[in-house]
Coordinates of C-alpha atoms and ligand atoms in Angstrom, one line a residue:
X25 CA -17.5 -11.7 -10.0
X26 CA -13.8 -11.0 -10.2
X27 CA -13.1 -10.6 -6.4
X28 CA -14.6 -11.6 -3.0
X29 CA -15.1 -8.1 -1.0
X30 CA -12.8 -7.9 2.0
X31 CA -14.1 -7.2 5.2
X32 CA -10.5 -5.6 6.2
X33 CA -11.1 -1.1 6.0
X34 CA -7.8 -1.0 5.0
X35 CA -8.7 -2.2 1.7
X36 CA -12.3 -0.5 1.3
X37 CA -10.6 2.6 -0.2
X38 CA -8.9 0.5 -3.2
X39 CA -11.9 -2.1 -3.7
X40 CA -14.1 1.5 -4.1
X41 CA -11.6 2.4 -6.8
X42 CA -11.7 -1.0 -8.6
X43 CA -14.9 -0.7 -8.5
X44 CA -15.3 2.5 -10.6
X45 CA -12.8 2.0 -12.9
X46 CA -15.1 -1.1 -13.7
X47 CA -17.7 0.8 -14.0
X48 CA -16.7 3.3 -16.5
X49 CA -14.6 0.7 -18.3
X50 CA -18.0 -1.2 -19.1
X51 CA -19.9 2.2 -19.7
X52 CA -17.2 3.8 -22.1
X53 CA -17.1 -0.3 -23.8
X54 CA -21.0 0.8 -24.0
X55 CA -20.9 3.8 -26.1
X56 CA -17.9 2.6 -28.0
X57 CA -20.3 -0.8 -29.0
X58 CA -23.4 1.7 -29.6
X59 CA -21.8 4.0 -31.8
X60 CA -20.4 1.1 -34.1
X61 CA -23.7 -0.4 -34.0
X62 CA -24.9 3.1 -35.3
X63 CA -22.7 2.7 -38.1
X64 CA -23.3 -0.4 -39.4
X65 CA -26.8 0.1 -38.9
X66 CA -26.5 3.2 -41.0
X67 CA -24.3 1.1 -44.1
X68 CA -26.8 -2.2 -43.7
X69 CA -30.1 -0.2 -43.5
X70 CA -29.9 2.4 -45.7
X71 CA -29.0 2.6 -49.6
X72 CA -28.5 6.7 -48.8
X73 CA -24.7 5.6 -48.1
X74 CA -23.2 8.3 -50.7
X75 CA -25.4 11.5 -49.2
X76 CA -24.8 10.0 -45.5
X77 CA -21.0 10.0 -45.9
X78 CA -20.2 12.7 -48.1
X79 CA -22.5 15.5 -47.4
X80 CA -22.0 17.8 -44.5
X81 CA -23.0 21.0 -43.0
X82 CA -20.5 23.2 -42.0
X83 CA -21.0 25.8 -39.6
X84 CA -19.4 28.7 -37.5
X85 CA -21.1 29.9 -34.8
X86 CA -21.9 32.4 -32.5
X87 CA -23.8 34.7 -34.7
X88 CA -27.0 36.1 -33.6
X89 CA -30.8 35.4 -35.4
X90 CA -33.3 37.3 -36.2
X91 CA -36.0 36.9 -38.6
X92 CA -38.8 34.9 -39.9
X93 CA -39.4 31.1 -39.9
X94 CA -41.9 29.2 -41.3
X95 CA -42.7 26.1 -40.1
X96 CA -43.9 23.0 -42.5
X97 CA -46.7 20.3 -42.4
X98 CA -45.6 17.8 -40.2
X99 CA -43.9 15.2 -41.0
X100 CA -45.4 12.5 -39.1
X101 CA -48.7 13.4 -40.1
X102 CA -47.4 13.3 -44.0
X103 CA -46.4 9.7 -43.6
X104 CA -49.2 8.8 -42.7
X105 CA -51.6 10.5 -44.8
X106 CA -49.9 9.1 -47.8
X107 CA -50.4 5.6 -46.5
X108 CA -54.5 5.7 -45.7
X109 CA -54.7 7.3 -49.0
X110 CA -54.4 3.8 -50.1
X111 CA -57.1 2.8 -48.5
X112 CA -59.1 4.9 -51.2
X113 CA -59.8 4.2 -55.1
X114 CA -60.2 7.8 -55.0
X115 CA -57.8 10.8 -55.4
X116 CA -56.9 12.1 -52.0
X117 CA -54.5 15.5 -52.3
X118 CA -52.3 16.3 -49.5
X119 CA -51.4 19.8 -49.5
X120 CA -48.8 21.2 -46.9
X121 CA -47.4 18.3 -47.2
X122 CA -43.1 18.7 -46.2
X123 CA -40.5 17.4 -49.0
X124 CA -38.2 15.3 -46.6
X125 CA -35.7 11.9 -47.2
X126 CA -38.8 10.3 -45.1
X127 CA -41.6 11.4 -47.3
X128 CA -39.9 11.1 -50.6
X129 CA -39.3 7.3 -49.6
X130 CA -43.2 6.1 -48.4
X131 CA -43.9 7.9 -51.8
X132 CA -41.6 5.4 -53.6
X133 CA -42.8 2.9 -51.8
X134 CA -46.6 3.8 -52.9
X135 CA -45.4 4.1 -56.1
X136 CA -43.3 0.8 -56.1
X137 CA -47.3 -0.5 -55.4
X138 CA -48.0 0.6 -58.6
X139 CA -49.8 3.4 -56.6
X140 CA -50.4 7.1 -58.9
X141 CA -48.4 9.7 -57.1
X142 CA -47.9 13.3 -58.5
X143 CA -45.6 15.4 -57.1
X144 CA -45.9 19.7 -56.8
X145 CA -44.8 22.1 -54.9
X146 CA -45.7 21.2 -51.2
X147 CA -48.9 18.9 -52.5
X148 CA -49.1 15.5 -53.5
X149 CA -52.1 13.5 -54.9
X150 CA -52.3 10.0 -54.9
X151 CA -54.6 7.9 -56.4
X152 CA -54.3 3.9 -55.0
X153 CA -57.5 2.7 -57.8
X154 CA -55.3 0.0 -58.2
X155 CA -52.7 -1.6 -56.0
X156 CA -50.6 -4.0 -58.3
X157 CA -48.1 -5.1 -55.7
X158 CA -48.2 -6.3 -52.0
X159 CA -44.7 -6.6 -51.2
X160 CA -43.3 -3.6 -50.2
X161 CA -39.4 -2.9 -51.5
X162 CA -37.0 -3.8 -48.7
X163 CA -34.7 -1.2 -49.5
X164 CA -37.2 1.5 -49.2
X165 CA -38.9 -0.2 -46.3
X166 CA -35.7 -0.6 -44.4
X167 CA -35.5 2.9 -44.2
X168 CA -38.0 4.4 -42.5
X169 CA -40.2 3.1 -39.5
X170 CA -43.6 4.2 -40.9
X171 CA -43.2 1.7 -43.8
X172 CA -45.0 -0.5 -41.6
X173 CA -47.8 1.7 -41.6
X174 CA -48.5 0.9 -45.0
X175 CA -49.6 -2.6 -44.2
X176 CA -52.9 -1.7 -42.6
X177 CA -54.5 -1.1 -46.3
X178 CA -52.7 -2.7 -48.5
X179 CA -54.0 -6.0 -47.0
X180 CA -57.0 -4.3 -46.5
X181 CA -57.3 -3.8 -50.5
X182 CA -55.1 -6.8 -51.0
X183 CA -55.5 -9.0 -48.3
X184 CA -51.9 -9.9 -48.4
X185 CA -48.8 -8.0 -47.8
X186 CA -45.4 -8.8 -47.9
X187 CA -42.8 -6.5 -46.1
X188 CA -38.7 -6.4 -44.2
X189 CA -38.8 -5.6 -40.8
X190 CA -39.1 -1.3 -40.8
X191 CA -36.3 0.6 -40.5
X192 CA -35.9 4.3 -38.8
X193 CA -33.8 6.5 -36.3
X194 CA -31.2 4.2 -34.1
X195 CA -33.3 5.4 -30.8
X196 CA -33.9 2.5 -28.8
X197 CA -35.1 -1.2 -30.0
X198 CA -38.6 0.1 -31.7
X199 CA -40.4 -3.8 -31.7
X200 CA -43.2 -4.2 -34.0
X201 CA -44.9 -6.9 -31.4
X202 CA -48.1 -4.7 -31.1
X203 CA -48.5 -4.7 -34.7
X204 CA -48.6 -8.0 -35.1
X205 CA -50.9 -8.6 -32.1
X206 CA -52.9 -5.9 -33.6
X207 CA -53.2 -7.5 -37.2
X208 CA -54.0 -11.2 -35.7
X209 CA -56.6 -9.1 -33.7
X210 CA -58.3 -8.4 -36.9
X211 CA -58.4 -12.0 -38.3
X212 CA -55.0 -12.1 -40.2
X213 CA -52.5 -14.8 -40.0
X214 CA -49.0 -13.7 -39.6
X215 CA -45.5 -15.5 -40.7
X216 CA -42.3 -14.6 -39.9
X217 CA -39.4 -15.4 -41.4
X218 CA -35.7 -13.7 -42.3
X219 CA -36.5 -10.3 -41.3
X220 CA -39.8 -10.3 -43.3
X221 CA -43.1 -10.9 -42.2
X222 CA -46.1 -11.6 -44.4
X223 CA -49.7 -11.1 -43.1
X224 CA -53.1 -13.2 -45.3
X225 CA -56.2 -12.0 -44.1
X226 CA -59.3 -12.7 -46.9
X227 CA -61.5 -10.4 -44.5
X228 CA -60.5 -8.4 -42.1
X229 CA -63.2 -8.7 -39.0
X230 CA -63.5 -5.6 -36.3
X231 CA -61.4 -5.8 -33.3
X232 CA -61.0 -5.1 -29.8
X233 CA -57.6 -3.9 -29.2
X234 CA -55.6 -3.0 -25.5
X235 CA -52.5 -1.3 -26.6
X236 CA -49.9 -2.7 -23.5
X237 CA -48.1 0.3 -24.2
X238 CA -49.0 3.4 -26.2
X239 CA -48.1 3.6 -29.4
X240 CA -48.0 6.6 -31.5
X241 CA -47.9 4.7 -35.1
X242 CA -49.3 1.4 -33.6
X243 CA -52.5 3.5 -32.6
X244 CA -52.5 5.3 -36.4
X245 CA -51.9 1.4 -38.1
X246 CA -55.0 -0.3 -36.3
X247 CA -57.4 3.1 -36.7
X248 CA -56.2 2.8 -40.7
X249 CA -56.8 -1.0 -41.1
X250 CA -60.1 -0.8 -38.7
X251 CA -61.7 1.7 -41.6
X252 CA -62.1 -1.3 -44.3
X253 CA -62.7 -4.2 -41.9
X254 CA -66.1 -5.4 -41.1
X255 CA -67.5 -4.6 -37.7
X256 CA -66.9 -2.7 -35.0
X257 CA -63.0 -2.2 -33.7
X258 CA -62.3 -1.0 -30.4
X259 CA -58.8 0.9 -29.5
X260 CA -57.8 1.0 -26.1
X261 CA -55.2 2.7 -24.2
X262 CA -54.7 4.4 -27.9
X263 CA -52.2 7.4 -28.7
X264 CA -53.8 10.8 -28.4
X265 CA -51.5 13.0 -30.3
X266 CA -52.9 16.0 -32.9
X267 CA -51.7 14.0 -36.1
X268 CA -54.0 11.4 -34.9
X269 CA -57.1 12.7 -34.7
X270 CA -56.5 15.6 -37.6
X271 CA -55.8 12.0 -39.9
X272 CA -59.5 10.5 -38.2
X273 CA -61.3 13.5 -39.3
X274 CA -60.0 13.6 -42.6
X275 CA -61.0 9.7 -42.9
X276 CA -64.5 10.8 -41.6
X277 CA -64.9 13.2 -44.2
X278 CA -64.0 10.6 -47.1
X279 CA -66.6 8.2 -45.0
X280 CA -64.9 6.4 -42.7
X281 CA -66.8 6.3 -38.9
X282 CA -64.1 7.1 -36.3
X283 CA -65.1 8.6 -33.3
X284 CA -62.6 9.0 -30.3
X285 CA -59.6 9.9 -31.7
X286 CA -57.5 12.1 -29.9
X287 CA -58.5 10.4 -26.6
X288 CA -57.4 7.0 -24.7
X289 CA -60.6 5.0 -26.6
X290 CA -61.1 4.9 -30.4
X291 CA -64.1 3.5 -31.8
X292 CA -63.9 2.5 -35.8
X293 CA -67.3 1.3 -37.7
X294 CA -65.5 -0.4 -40.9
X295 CA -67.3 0.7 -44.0
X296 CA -66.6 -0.9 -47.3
X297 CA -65.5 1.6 -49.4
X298 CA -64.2 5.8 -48.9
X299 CA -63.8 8.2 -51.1
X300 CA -61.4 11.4 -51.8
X301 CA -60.8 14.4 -51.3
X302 CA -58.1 17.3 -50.2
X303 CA -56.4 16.9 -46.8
X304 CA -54.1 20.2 -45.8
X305 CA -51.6 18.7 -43.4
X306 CA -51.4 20.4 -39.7
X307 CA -48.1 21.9 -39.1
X308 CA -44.9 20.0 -37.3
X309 CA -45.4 20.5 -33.7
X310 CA -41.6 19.3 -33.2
X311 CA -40.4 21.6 -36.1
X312 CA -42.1 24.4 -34.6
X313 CA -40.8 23.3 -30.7
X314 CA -37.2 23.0 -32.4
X315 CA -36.9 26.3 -33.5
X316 CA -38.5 27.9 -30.3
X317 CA -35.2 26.3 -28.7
X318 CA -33.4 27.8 -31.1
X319 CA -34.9 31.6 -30.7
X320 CA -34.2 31.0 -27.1
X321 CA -30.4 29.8 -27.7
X322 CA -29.4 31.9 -30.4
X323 CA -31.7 35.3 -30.9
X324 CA -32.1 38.1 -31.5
X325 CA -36.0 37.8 -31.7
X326 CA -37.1 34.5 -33.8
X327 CA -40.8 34.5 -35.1
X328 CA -42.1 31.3 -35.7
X329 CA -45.3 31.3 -38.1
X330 CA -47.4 29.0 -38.9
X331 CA -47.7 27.0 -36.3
X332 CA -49.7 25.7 -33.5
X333 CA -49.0 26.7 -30.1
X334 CA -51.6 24.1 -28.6
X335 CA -49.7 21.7 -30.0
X336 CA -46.6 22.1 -27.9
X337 CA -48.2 23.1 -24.7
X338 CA -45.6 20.9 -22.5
X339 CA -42.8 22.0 -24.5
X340 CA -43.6 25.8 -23.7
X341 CA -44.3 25.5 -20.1
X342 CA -41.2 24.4 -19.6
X343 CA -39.1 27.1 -21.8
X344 CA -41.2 29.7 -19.8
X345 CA -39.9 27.6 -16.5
X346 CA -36.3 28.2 -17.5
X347 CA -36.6 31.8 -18.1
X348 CA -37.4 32.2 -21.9
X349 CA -39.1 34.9 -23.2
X350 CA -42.3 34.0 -25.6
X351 CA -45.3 35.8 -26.8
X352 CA -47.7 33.6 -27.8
X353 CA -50.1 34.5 -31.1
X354 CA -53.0 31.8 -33.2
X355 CA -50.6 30.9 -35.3
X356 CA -47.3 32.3 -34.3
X357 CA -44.3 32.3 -31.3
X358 CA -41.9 34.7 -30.8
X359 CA -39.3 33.9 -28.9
X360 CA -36.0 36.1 -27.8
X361 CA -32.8 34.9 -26.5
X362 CA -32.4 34.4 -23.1
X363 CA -29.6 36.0 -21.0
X364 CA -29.8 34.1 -18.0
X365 CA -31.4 30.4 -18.2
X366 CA -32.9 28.6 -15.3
X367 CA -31.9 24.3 -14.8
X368 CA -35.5 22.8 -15.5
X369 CA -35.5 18.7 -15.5
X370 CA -38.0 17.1 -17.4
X371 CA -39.2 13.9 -18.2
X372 CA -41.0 12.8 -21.7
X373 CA -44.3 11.8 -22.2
X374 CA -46.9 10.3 -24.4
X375 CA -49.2 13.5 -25.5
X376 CA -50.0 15.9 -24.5
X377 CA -47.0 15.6 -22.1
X378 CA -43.2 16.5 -23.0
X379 CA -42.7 15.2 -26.8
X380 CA -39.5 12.8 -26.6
X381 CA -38.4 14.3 -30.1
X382 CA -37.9 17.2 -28.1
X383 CA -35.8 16.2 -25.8
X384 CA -33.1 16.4 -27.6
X385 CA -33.0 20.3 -28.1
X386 CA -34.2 20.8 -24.7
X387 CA -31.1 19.2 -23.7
X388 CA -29.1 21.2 -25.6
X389 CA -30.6 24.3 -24.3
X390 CA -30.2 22.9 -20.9
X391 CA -26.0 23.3 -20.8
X392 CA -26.7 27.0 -21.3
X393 CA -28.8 26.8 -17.7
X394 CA -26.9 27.7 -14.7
X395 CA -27.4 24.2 -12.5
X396 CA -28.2 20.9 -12.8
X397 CA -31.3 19.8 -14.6
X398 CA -32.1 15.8 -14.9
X399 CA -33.3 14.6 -18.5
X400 CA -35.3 11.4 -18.1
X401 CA -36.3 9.7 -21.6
X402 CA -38.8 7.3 -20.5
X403 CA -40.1 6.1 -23.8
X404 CA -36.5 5.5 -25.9
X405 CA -33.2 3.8 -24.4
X406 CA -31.2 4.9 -27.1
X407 CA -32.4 8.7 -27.0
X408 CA -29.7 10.0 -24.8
X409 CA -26.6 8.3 -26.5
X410 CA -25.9 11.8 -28.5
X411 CA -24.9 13.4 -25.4
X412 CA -21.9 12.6 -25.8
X413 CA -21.5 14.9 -29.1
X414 CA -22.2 17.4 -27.0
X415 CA -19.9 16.8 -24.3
X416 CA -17.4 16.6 -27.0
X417 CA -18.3 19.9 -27.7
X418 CA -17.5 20.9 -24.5
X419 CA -21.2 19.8 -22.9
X420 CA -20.5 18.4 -18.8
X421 CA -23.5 15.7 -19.0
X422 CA -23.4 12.7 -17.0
X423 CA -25.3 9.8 -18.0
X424 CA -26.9 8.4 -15.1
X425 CA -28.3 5.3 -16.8
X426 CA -29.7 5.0 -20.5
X427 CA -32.5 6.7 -19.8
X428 CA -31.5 9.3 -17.9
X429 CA -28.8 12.2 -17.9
X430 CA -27.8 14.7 -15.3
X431 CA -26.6 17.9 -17.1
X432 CA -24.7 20.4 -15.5
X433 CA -24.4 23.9 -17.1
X434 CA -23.7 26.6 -18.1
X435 CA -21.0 25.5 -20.7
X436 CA -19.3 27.1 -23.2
X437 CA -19.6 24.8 -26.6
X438 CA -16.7 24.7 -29.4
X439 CA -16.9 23.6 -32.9
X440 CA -16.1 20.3 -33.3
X441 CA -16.5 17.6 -36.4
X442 CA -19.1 15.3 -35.2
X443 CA -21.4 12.6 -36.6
X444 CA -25.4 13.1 -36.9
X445 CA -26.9 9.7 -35.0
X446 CA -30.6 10.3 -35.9
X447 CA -32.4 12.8 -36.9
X448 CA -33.8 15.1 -33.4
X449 CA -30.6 14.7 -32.3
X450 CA -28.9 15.4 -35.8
X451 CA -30.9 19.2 -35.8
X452 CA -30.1 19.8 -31.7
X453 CA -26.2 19.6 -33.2
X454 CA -27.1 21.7 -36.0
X455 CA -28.4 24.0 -32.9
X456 CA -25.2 23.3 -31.1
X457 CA -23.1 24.0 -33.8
X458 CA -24.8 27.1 -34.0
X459 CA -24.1 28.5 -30.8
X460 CA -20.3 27.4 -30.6
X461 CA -17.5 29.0 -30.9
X462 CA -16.1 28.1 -34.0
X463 CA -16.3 25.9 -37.0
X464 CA -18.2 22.7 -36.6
X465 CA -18.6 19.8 -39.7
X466 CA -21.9 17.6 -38.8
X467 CA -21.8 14.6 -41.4
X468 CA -24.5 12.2 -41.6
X469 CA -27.1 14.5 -42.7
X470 CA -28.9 12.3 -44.2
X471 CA -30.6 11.9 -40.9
X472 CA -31.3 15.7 -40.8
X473 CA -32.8 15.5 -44.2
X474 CA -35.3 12.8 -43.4
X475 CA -36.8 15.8 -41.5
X476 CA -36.0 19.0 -42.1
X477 CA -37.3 20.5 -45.3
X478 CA -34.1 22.7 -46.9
X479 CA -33.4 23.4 -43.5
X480 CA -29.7 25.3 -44.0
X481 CA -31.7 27.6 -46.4
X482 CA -34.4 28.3 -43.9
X483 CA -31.5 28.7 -41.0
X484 CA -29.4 30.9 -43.7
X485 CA -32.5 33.5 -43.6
X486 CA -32.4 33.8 -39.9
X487 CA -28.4 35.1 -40.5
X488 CA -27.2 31.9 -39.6
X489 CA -23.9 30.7 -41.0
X490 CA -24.8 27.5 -42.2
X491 CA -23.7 25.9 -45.6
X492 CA -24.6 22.4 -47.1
X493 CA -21.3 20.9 -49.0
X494 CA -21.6 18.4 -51.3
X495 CA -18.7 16.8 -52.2
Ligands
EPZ13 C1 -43.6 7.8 -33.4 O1 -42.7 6.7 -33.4 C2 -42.8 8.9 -34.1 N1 -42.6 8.4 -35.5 C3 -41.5 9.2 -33.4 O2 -40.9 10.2 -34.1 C4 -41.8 9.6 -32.0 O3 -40.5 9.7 -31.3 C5 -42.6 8.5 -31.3 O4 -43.8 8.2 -32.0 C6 -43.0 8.8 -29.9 O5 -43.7 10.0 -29.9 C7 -43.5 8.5 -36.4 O6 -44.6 8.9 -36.1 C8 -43.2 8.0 -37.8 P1 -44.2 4.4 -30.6 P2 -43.4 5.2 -33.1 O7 -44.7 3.2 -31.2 O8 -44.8 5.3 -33.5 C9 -42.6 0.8 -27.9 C10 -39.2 11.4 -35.1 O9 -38.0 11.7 -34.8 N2 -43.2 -0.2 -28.9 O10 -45.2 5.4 -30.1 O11 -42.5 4.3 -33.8 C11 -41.4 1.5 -28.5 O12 -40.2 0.8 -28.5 C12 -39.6 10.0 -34.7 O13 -39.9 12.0 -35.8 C13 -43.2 -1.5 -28.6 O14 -42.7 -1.9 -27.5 O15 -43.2 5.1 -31.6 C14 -41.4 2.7 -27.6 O16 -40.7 2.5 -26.4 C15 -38.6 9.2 -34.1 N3 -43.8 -2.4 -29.5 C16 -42.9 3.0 -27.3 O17 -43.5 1.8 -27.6 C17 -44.4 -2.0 -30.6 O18 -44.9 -2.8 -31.4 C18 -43.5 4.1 -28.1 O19 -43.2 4.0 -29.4 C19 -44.4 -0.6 -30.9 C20 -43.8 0.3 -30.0

């Protein structure tokens, strides 16, 4: 648009150069825009301003681990738990379930319903026998993506909710159009104004629903609101991953009639009422895939326990591709460093193919790999931003387009001061920092907290030289 291309080959040479400078001007222009987003996004959406910007981790690296590692109930599956349990004038008691940022805040938000919630060591209970609110806090909902979640029964009990658009990590544009297609499925009507939306539904009728794309908390939202509505619902082209179909059994057990989960077709016969019980969370596939990265960047030997090898199938296919060393037990890995890694690319997948909140470690462990390996993040176009972190840390990854990277390794890393963008990619610098040489300062950790339970502790045991400052 700024020139006419000359037909002389004298000047083919200097148009080619033009042409890249272009290029990279607009692609630096890019990041630089995506990074300020990031930041504003971080001040506007979240009240967490004080722990985002004054705590940090500081770490030196280069230190083997060794050691044990537990690994938590998973987060994902804890959100949303604690929002069917509203579905319920009964006690439902989570146990396993992970003290994170994310958590604590869909409790306050259950609570801001006027919801029971009691609090102990790794178990909640929470008793919904009366919901007293239906509009959610738009603080607290702004916060975390899985506040949407929560709509499914509260206008199933209510049949209104109120709520702000939800929040979460800065991965990509994260709609909410299937939701809402999903709700009108059901009967309700849905207004949208400001940022909010409010759904009215006096009964919620049984639906046929063709997810256009598969949705991991899209599929968990409909399944939830399908339990109390009248009728048969119908979920197609529906999410199949383990926190799915461990949450439909539990629902079966307080009396809901879910049959399908875990495959493309769920089938829900709405009941009018469920009851309670005690629900022992399955443990965080993506926790447990994290630290295997980690045993095979940084040990020693690194024994991972309780977890569930099944649950990361893809993940250790590919680690065993590059070269890593892993002997598999029920509910354990062990994993030891690798000397020499092998360039695998890989390419993310619903379940049960490569987990996107993987990716992010994986290509972190990938600059260690002699070669090239390609990293294609087909379901976020935001998911790959981060790389430049670690090319700051001395990474050489070139991004090929937003969705995919070409990195090149092996690279030595250094310790740099860098900023957490979300939180898979905030832990794969925590990784990074781990393996540099030097001191590195990660701030934003908020981010890292909204996943990780006590996580520098954890990494402290392993002989890691991690510490959390608070200033
Ligand atoms: C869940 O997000 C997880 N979060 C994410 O984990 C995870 O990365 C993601 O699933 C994919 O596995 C929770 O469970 C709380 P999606 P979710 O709806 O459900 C598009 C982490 O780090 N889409 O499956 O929000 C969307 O933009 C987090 O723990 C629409 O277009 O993801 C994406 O491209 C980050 N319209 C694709 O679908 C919609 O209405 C899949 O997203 C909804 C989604």
């Amino acid at each position: 648009m700024f020139y006419q291309k000359s037909k002389c080959p004298f000047f083919l040479p200097f148009e080619a150069a033009w042409q890249t400078i272009r290029l990279s001007f607009f692609k630096e222009l890019g990041r630089i825009l995506f990074w300020v987003d990031n930041i504003i996004f971080f001040r506007y959406n979240t009240n967490a301003c004080n722990s985002i910007f004054m705590s940090y981790f500081e770490i030196i690296g280069g230190k083997k681990l060794n050691g044990e590692i537990e690994v938590k109930g998973a987060k994902n599956a804890a959100l949303k738990a604690a929002a069917a349990a509203l579905l319920s004038r009964e006690k439902w008691i989570i146990t396993n379930f992970p003290f994170i940022e994310d958590t604590k805040r869909i409790l306050e938000l259950i609570e801001d319903l006027g919801v029971k919630v009691k609090r102990f060591d790794s178990k909640v209970e929470i008793q919904a026998d009366q919901i007293k609110k239906n509009r959610l806090d738009d603080e607290l909902a702004k916060k975390l993506r899985a506040s949407i979640i929560l709509a499914g029964p509260v206008l199933a009990r209510t049949g209104e909710v109120r709520m702000h658009h939800p929040g979460g990590c800065v991965i990509g544009k994260r709609p909410i159009d299937m939701f809402l297609d999903g709700f009108q499925k059901f009967g309700t009507k849905v207004k949208w104004e400001n940022a909010h939306f409010r759904l009215d539904a006096k009964k919620l009728k049984g639906a046929k629903i063709f997810f256009p794309k598969v949705t991991v908390t899209g599929t968990e939202t409909m399944m939830i609101t399908a339990v109390l509505a009248e009728g048969e619902t119908i979920l197609e082209n529906a999410a199949m991953e383990p926190e799915i179909s461990a949450l439909a059994e539990f629902l079966n057990k307080c009396g809901a009639k879910i049959s399908g989960a875990g495959t493309p077709t769920i089938r829900i016969r709405g009941v009018k009422k469920i009851g309670g019980g005690k629900m022992e969370l399955i443990p965080d596939r993506i926790e447990a895939g994290t630290f295997a990265i980690l045993g095979a960047l940084a040990g020693g030997k690194i024994k991972i326990t309780k977890c569930n090898p099944d649950h990361i199938r893809s993940l250790l296919a590919h680690l065993e591709k590059a070269g890593v060393k892993i002997e598999e037990k029920k509910n354990e890995l062990i994993v030891w460093g690798a000397k020499k890694l092998l360039p695998v690319s890989v390419a993310t997948h619903e379940y049960p193919g490569f987990a996107t909140d993987l990716q992010p470690p994986f290509t972190l462990l990938m600059t260690q790999a002699k070669g090239s390996s390609l990293i294609h993040d087909s379901i976020f176009e935001s998911r790959l931003m981060f790389t430049d972190a670690l090319n700051l840390m001395g990474a050489h990854i070139v991004m090929n387009d937003p969705h995919r990277v070409t990195v090149n390794g092996p690279t030595k890393l250094f310790g740099r001061k860098i900023v957490s963008p979300d939180l898979r990619a905030g832990i794969t610098l925590v990784l990074a920092g781990l393996i540099a040489e030097g001191k590195t300062k990660i701030e934003n950790i908020y981010q890292i907290d909204r996943g990780y339970e006590k996580i520098e502790e954890r990494l402290q045991k392993l002989g890691a030289q991690i510490k959390r400052i608070n200033k």
